[in-house]
Coordinates of C-alpha atoms and ligand atoms in Angstrom, one line a residue:
X1 CA -43.1 -140.1 207.8
X2 CA -43.5 -136.8 209.5
X3 CA -47.2 -136.4 210.6
X4 CA -47.0 -132.6 211.5
X5 CA -48.1 -129.9 208.8
X6 CA -45.7 -127.1 208.1
X7 CA -46.5 -123.7 209.0
X8 CA -47.1 -122.9 205.2
X9 CA -49.4 -125.9 205.1
X10 CA -51.4 -124.9 208.2
X11 CA -51.5 -121.3 206.7
X12 CA -52.9 -122.8 203.4
X13 CA -55.5 -124.7 205.6
X14 CA -56.6 -121.5 207.4
X15 CA -56.8 -119.5 204.3
X16 CA -58.9 -122.0 202.7
X17 CA -61.2 -122.6 205.8
X18 CA -61.8 -119.0 206.1
X19 CA -62.8 -118.7 202.5
X20 CA -65.4 -121.7 202.7
X21 CA -66.7 -120.2 205.9
X22 CA -67.3 -116.9 204.3
X23 CA -68.4 -118.2 200.7
X24 CA -70.8 -121.1 201.3
X25 CA -72.4 -122.7 198.0
X26 CA -75.5 -120.9 197.1
X27 CA -78.7 -123.1 197.5
X28 CA -76.7 -125.9 199.3
X29 CA -77.8 -127.8 202.3
X30 CA -75.9 -131.2 203.2
X31 CA -78.9 -132.5 205.1
X32 CA -81.3 -132.1 202.0
X33 CA -78.6 -132.4 199.1
X34 CA -79.2 -136.0 198.1
X35 CA -83.0 -135.9 198.3
X36 CA -82.9 -133.0 195.4
X37 CA -83.6 -134.4 191.8
X38 CA -80.4 -134.8 189.5
X39 CA -80.7 -131.6 187.4
X40 CA -81.1 -129.5 190.6
X41 CA -78.0 -130.9 192.4
X42 CA -76.1 -130.5 189.0
X43 CA -77.0 -127.0 188.8
X44 CA -75.8 -126.3 192.4
X45 CA -72.5 -128.1 191.8
X46 CA -72.0 -125.9 188.5
X47 CA -72.6 -122.5 190.4
X48 CA -70.2 -124.0 193.1
X49 CA -67.7 -124.5 190.6
X50 CA -68.0 -121.2 189.1
X51 CA -67.9 -119.7 192.7
X52 CA -64.5 -121.7 193.6
X53 CA -63.0 -120.8 190.1
X54 CA -63.4 -117.0 190.6
X55 CA -61.5 -117.5 193.9
X56 CA -58.9 -119.5 192.4
X57 CA -59.9 -122.7 194.2
X58 CA -60.5 -125.1 191.2
X59 CA -58.0 -127.6 189.9
X60 CA -55.6 -126.5 192.5
X61 CA -53.3 -129.6 191.5
X62 CA -53.0 -128.1 188.0
X63 CA -49.8 -126.3 187.0
X64 CA -50.1 -122.5 187.5
X65 CA -49.3 -122.1 183.7
X66 CA -52.9 -123.5 182.9
X67 CA -54.8 -121.8 185.6
X68 CA -54.3 -124.1 188.4
X69 CA -52.4 -123.3 191.6
X70 CA -49.6 -125.7 191.4
X71 CA -50.6 -126.9 194.7
X72 CA -48.1 -129.5 196.5
X73 CA -49.5 -132.8 197.4
X74 CA -50.0 -131.8 201.0
X75 CA -52.1 -128.9 199.9
X76 CA -54.2 -131.2 197.9
X77 CA -54.7 -133.5 200.8
X78 CA -55.7 -130.6 203.0
X79 CA -58.0 -129.4 200.4
X80 CA -59.9 -132.5 200.3
X81 CA -59.9 -132.8 204.3
X82 CA -61.4 -129.0 204.2
X83 CA -64.0 -130.1 201.6
X84 CA -65.1 -133.2 203.6
X85 CA -64.9 -131.4 207.2
X86 CA -67.3 -128.6 205.9
X87 CA -69.5 -131.4 204.0
X88 CA -69.3 -129.5 200.5
X89 CA -70.5 -130.8 197.4
X90 CA -68.1 -131.8 194.4
X91 CA -67.7 -129.6 191.6
X92 CA -69.9 -130.3 188.3
X93 CA -67.2 -130.6 185.8
X94 CA -65.5 -133.6 187.9
X95 CA -64.3 -135.6 184.9
X96 CA -62.6 -132.3 183.3
X97 CA -61.0 -131.5 186.5
X98 CA -59.8 -134.8 187.6
X99 CA -59.2 -136.7 184.1
X100 CA -59.5 -134.8 181.0
X101 CA -57.6 -131.4 182.0
X102 CA -54.6 -133.2 183.6
X103 CA -54.7 -135.8 180.4
X104 CA -54.9 -132.8 177.9
X105 CA -52.1 -130.9 179.9
X106 CA -49.9 -133.8 179.5
X107 CA -50.8 -135.3 176.0
X108 CA -52.2 -132.4 174.2
X109 CA -50.9 -129.8 171.6
X110 CA -50.6 -126.3 172.5
X111 CA -53.7 -125.1 170.6
X112 CA -55.6 -128.0 172.3
X113 CA -54.5 -126.9 175.6
X114 CA -55.4 -123.1 174.8
X115 CA -59.0 -124.4 173.6
X116 CA -60.3 -126.5 176.2
X117 CA -58.3 -125.9 179.4
X118 CA -60.0 -122.7 180.5
X119 CA -63.4 -123.8 180.0
X120 CA -63.0 -127.0 181.8
X121 CA -61.7 -125.0 184.9
X122 CA -64.6 -122.5 184.7
X123 CA -67.3 -125.0 184.2
X124 CA -68.4 -123.6 181.0
X125 CA -67.9 -126.9 179.2
X126 CA -68.5 -130.1 181.0
X127 CA -66.5 -133.2 180.1
X128 CA -67.2 -137.1 180.3
X129 CA -64.8 -140.1 179.9
X130 CA -65.8 -142.6 177.3
X131 CA -63.5 -145.4 178.0
X132 CA -65.8 -148.3 179.3
X133 CA -68.0 -150.5 176.9
X134 CA -70.4 -153.3 177.4
X135 CA -67.5 -155.8 176.7
X136 CA -64.5 -153.6 177.9
X137 CA -64.4 -152.5 181.5
X138 CA -61.6 -154.0 183.7
X139 CA -60.0 -154.9 180.3
X140 CA -60.2 -151.5 178.7
X141 CA -57.9 -152.6 175.8
X142 CA -60.7 -155.0 174.7
X143 CA -62.6 -151.9 173.2
X144 CA -64.6 -152.4 170.2
X145 CA -65.5 -148.9 169.2
X146 CA -64.0 -148.1 165.9
X147 CA -62.4 -144.8 164.2
X148 CA -61.8 -145.1 160.5
X149 CA -60.0 -142.4 158.6
X150 CA -61.9 -140.7 155.9
X151 CA -60.4 -137.5 154.6
X152 CA -59.6 -134.9 157.3
X153 CA -62.0 -136.8 159.6
X154 CA -62.1 -140.0 161.6
X155 CA -65.8 -141.7 161.3
X156 CA -66.7 -143.4 164.9
X157 CA -69.2 -146.0 165.2
X158 CA -69.6 -148.0 168.5
X159 CA -70.9 -147.9 172.1
X160 CA -69.9 -146.6 175.2
X161 CA -71.3 -147.3 178.7
X162 CA -71.2 -145.9 182.4
X163 CA -70.2 -142.7 180.9
X164 CA -70.8 -140.4 183.8
X165 CA -72.1 -136.8 183.2
X166 CA -72.5 -137.7 179.3
X167 CA -76.1 -136.1 179.5
X168 CA -74.3 -132.7 180.4
X169 CA -71.3 -133.0 178.6
X170 CA -69.9 -130.9 175.7
X171 CA -67.0 -133.0 175.2
X172 CA -65.9 -136.6 175.6
X173 CA -62.5 -138.0 176.0
X174 CA -62.8 -141.1 173.8
X175 CA -60.8 -144.2 173.2
X176 CA -61.5 -146.0 169.9
X177 CA -60.0 -148.7 167.9
X178 CA -57.8 -147.1 164.8
X179 CA -56.1 -150.6 163.9
X180 CA -57.6 -154.2 164.5
X181 CA -54.5 -155.9 162.8
X182 CA -52.2 -155.4 165.8
X183 CA -52.0 -156.6 169.5
X184 CA -55.0 -155.1 171.0
X185 CA -53.1 -152.3 173.0
X186 CA -51.3 -151.3 170.1
X187 CA -54.3 -150.2 167.9
X188 CA -56.2 -147.6 170.0
X189 CA -56.5 -143.8 169.6
X190 CA -57.8 -141.1 172.0
X191 CA -59.8 -138.4 170.6
X192 CA -61.7 -135.2 171.9
X193 CA -65.4 -135.6 170.5
X194 CA -67.8 -132.8 170.4
X195 CA -71.1 -134.2 171.9
X196 CA -73.1 -132.1 169.7
X197 CA -71.8 -133.8 166.5
X198 CA -74.6 -135.6 164.4
X199 CA -74.8 -139.4 165.2
X200 CA -74.2 -139.3 169.1
X201 CA -77.2 -140.5 171.4
X202 CA -77.1 -140.5 174.9
X203 CA -79.2 -142.6 177.0
X204 CA -79.3 -141.9 180.8
X205 CA -79.2 -145.1 183.0
X206 CA -81.5 -144.9 186.0
X207 CA -79.9 -146.5 188.9
X208 CA -81.5 -148.6 191.8
X209 CA -81.0 -145.5 194.1
X210 CA -82.9 -143.3 191.6
X211 CA -79.9 -141.3 190.2
X212 CA -79.3 -141.3 186.5
X213 CA -75.6 -140.1 186.9
X214 CA -74.1 -142.2 184.0
X215 CA -75.2 -143.1 180.6
X216 CA -75.0 -145.4 177.6
X217 CA -73.5 -143.4 174.5
X218 CA -74.0 -144.5 170.9
X219 CA -71.7 -143.3 167.9
X220 CA -73.4 -143.7 164.5
X221 CA -71.1 -142.5 162.0
X222 CA -69.7 -139.6 164.0
X223 CA -67.2 -137.5 162.2
X224 CA -64.3 -136.3 164.2
X225 CA -61.5 -133.9 162.9
X226 CA -58.2 -135.6 162.6
X227 CA -57.2 -132.3 164.5
X228 CA -58.9 -133.8 167.8
X229 CA -56.6 -136.7 168.2
X230 CA -54.9 -136.7 171.6
X231 CA -51.2 -137.9 171.1
X232 CA -50.4 -139.7 167.9
X233 CA -52.8 -142.1 166.1
X234 CA -52.3 -145.6 167.9
X235 CA -50.9 -144.0 171.0
X236 CA -54.1 -144.2 172.8
X237 CA -53.2 -146.8 175.2
X238 CA -50.4 -144.6 176.6
X239 CA -52.9 -141.9 176.9
X240 CA -55.3 -144.0 178.7
X241 CA -52.5 -145.1 181.1
X242 CA -52.0 -141.5 182.1
X243 CA -55.7 -140.8 182.4
X244 CA -56.1 -144.0 184.7
X245 CA -53.0 -142.9 186.8
X246 CA -54.9 -139.7 187.5
X247 CA -58.0 -141.4 188.4
X248 CA -56.2 -143.8 190.7
X249 CA -54.8 -140.6 192.5
X250 CA -57.9 -138.5 192.6
X251 CA -60.7 -141.2 193.1
X252 CA -61.3 -140.6 196.8
X253 CA -62.7 -143.6 198.5
X254 CA -61.6 -142.6 202.2
X255 CA -63.9 -139.7 202.6
X256 CA -67.1 -141.5 201.7
X257 CA -66.3 -144.2 204.5
X258 CA -65.2 -141.7 206.8
X259 CA -68.4 -139.8 206.5
X260 CA -70.6 -142.8 206.9
X261 CA -68.6 -144.2 210.1
X262 CA -69.2 -140.7 211.4
X263 CA -73.0 -140.8 210.8
X264 CA -73.1 -144.2 212.3
X265 CA -71.6 -143.0 215.5
X266 CA -73.9 -140.2 215.4
X267 CA -77.0 -142.3 215.0
X268 CA -76.0 -144.8 217.8
X269 CA -75.7 -141.8 220.3
X270 CA -79.1 -140.6 219.5
X271 CA -81.8 -141.3 222.2
X272 CA -84.8 -139.7 220.6
X273 CA -84.9 -142.1 217.8
X274 CA -84.1 -145.4 219.5
X275 CA -84.2 -144.7 223.3
X276 CA -82.3 -145.9 224.9
X277 CA -79.6 -145.1 222.5
X278 CA -78.2 -147.9 220.6
X279 CA -74.5 -147.1 221.6
X280 CA -75.2 -148.4 225.2
X281 CA -75.4 -151.8 223.7
X282 CA -71.9 -153.6 224.4
X283 CA -72.0 -155.4 221.0
X284 CA -72.9 -152.3 219.1
X285 CA -70.3 -150.4 220.9
X286 CA -67.5 -153.1 220.0
X287 CA -68.5 -153.3 216.4
X288 CA -68.6 -149.4 215.8
X289 CA -65.1 -149.2 217.7
X290 CA -63.9 -152.0 215.5
X291 CA -65.1 -150.1 212.2
X292 CA -63.4 -147.0 213.6
X293 CA -60.0 -148.6 214.4
X294 CA -60.1 -150.2 210.8
X295 CA -60.6 -146.7 209.2
X296 CA -57.6 -145.4 211.1
X297 CA -55.5 -148.5 209.9
X298 CA -56.4 -147.5 206.3
X299 CA -55.9 -143.8 206.9
X300 CA -52.4 -144.7 207.9
X301 CA -51.9 -147.0 205.0
X302 CA -53.0 -144.0 202.7
X303 CA -50.3 -141.9 204.2
X304 CA -47.8 -144.6 202.6
X305 CA -49.3 -143.6 199.4
X306 CA -48.9 -140.1 200.2
X307 CA -45.3 -140.4 201.0
X308 CA -44.8 -142.0 197.5
X309 CA -46.4 -139.0 195.9
X310 CA -44.2 -136.8 198.0
X311 CA -41.2 -138.4 196.5
X312 CA -42.4 -138.0 193.2
X313 CA -42.8 -141.8 192.8
X314 CA -45.7 -143.2 190.6
X315 CA -48.7 -144.8 192.7
X316 CA -47.8 -148.0 194.1
X317 CA -49.9 -151.2 195.0
X318 CA -50.5 -149.4 198.3
X319 CA -53.4 -147.4 196.4
X320 CA -54.8 -150.7 195.5
X321 CA -54.7 -151.8 199.0
X322 CA -56.3 -148.5 200.3
X323 CA -59.1 -148.7 197.4
X324 CA -60.0 -152.2 198.3
X325 CA -60.0 -151.8 202.1
X326 CA -61.7 -148.6 202.2
X327 CA -64.5 -149.5 199.8
X328 CA -65.2 -153.0 201.3
X329 CA -65.3 -151.4 204.8
X330 CA -67.9 -148.8 203.6
X331 CA -70.2 -151.8 202.5
X332 CA -69.6 -153.5 205.8
X333 CA -70.4 -150.5 207.8
X334 CA -73.7 -149.8 205.6
X335 CA -75.0 -153.5 205.9
X336 CA -74.3 -153.4 209.6
X337 CA -76.3 -150.0 210.1
X338 CA -79.2 -151.1 208.0
X339 CA -79.4 -154.5 209.8
X340 CA -79.1 -152.5 213.1
X341 CA -81.6 -150.0 212.4
X342 CA -84.0 -152.4 210.9
X343 CA -87.2 -151.2 208.7
X344 CA -86.7 -147.8 209.6
X345 CA -83.4 -147.5 207.8
X346 CA -85.2 -148.7 204.6
X347 CA -87.6 -145.5 204.3
X348 CA -86.4 -143.7 201.4
X349 CA -87.5 -139.9 201.9
X350 CA -87.9 -137.7 204.8
X351 CA -90.6 -139.3 206.9
X352 CA -91.4 -139.4 210.6
X353 CA -91.0 -143.4 210.5
X354 CA -87.6 -142.9 209.1
X355 CA -84.0 -142.4 210.5
X356 CA -81.7 -140.0 209.4
X357 CA -84.0 -138.9 206.6
X358 CA -83.4 -141.8 204.4
X359 CA -79.6 -141.5 204.5
X360 CA -79.2 -145.2 205.0
X361 CA -81.4 -146.1 202.5
X362 CA -79.5 -144.2 199.8
X363 CA -76.3 -145.7 201.3
X364 CA -77.4 -149.1 200.9
X365 CA -78.3 -148.8 197.2
X366 CA -75.2 -146.6 196.1
X367 CA -72.3 -148.0 198.2
X368 CA -71.5 -150.7 195.9
X369 CA -70.1 -148.3 193.4
X370 CA -67.1 -147.8 195.1
X371 CA -66.2 -151.4 194.9
X372 CA -66.5 -151.0 191.2
X373 CA -65.6 -147.5 189.6
X374 CA -61.9 -147.0 189.4
X375 CA -61.2 -150.7 189.2
X376 CA -63.1 -153.3 191.0
X377 CA -62.2 -155.2 194.1
X378 CA -61.2 -158.3 192.3
X379 CA -59.0 -156.4 190.1
X380 CA -57.3 -154.6 193.2
X381 CA -57.0 -158.0 194.8
X382 CA -55.2 -159.3 191.6
X383 CA -52.8 -156.3 191.9
X384 CA -52.1 -157.1 195.3
X385 CA -51.6 -161.0 194.6
X386 CA -49.2 -160.4 191.9
X387 CA -47.2 -157.3 193.0
X388 CA -47.2 -157.6 196.9
X389 CA -47.5 -161.3 197.3
X390 CA -45.7 -162.3 194.2
X391 CA -48.2 -164.7 193.3
X392 CA -48.4 -166.0 189.7
X393 CA -50.8 -164.0 187.1
X394 CA -54.2 -165.4 187.1
Ligands
FAD401 C1 -70.1 -144.8 189.5 C2 -69.5 -145.3 188.1 C3 -69.1 -144.4 187.3 C4 -68.4 -144.8 186.3 N1 -67.9 -143.9 185.4 C5 -67.4 -144.1 184.2 C6 -67.0 -143.1 183.3 O1 -67.4 -142.0 183.3 N2 -66.3 -143.5 182.2 C7 -66.0 -144.7 181.8 O2 -65.5 -145.2 181.0 N3 -66.2 -145.8 182.8 C8 -67.0 -145.7 184.0 N4 -67.2 -146.4 185.0 C9 -67.0 -147.8 184.6 C10 -66.0 -148.5 185.3 O3 -64.8 -148.1 185.1 C11 -66.4 -150.1 185.1 O4 -67.4 -150.4 185.8 C12 -65.2 -150.8 185.8 O5 -63.9 -150.7 185.2 C13 -65.5 -152.6 185.8 O6 -65.7 -152.9 184.5 P1 -67.0 -153.6 184.1 O7 -68.4 -152.8 184.6 O8 -67.3 -153.6 182.5 O9 -67.0 -154.8 184.7 P2 -66.2 -156.4 184.1 O10 -64.8 -155.8 183.9 O11 -66.9 -156.9 183.2 O12 -66.1 -157.2 185.5 C14 -67.2 -158.0 186.0 C15 -66.8 -158.6 187.0 O13 -65.8 -159.7 186.6 C16 -64.8 -159.2 187.7 N5 -63.4 -159.3 186.9 C17 -63.3 -158.7 185.7 N6 -62.0 -159.2 185.2 C18 -61.3 -159.9 186.2 C19 -60.0 -160.6 186.6 N7 -59.2 -160.5 185.4 N8 -59.8 -161.2 187.6 C20 -60.9 -161.3 188.4 N9 -62.0 -160.9 188.5 C21 -62.4 -160.2 187.3 C22 -64.9 -158.0 188.1 O14 -64.2 -157.6 189.2 C23 -66.3 -157.7 188.0 O15 -66.8 -158.3 189.2 C24 -68.1 -146.3 186.0 C25 -68.4 -147.1 187.1 C26 -69.1 -146.7 188.1 C27 -69.7 -148.0 189.0

């Protein structure tokens, strides 16, 4: 692999960096963002998405014909690097940009694309992903939500869970069972559901860290026009595979662990909080260096994944390796930091007794999500066991 960036790629980086420096998101401060309430954070992210969109910086990986930039894989990588470097927030319509939009571009009819794509990009219509259910997460094909044909509609009954941003969403990309007489993968269909349809109840789930990012969503005789099918009836599994492939490529587990290790390095250097600085202790220095080395190893493994993408190959088992290693490293760093910093790390809000304004408390309660979302650590180990080590299926 060539580790150098081409002159065009460097030019892309400079253009983006200059734009970001000249156009910071309004009302956003990386130091205080996490302490704002959910709605205020969402409003800042929405304004940021609109600002980025006006300058053509949203959905850069989408084809130009659908309002994207048709960015190369390397440009997408540079984009992510620059966003992390500048500590900028995510856009509000994360599910729309990363998942629903690319899925619609792949599977939607021309009419569906014309209707939904522009407002996903500009943030006017927020999307959510209704795949997981109480009894179907790792094994999505076990889903029980039903869609029964009645005239020009399907009537949907059932429950989804962990539906991120459903409380803000206008549309849901929903999987439901349309035939229960065939093997489970063959009787699923995918729909666009207008979240304002009568019969839908959204209940936010308050998490241990105080956020309520995801929800339970209940469907009680919800009528969805047949025109809202994505792909053919009973072709939902193939649509879901496309979505999960996009999720696997765009779910960024590396940036959060990079940020957490950088914050650990910063805190062990500080004398004012823990004089003398914790970083003078040999055991602490060794452990922090070990984390940093592990991170570099994961980053180089992720470049293998990038090489596959550059060749146009589908994501391979390398992506499971990176997902597993990065999310588990993230957990270990946070456990180490909270043990090292002691009770001061458990102060949640800005306080004179706290360290880093509650950053570590928030991390300690939130970091587990990376070992679950986008496929749990156990599922990644299964993939590695079967596809790299050639072990029999469990
Ligand atoms: C922050 C966050 C946001 C999310 N957002 C969304 C969203 O917007 N839309 C959506 O549809 N879903 C969303 N999810 C759900 C996510 O996809 C699921 O949580 C995930 O797939 C795991 O499913 P589950 O929670 O049902 O756990 P389960 O599948 O029930 O697993 C429970 C435990 O059993 C283990 N396990 C399961 N099967 C196996 C096996 N075969 N071998 C070994 N161990 C196994 C798992 O690793 C886990 O430890 C989100 C999750 C999180 C954490």
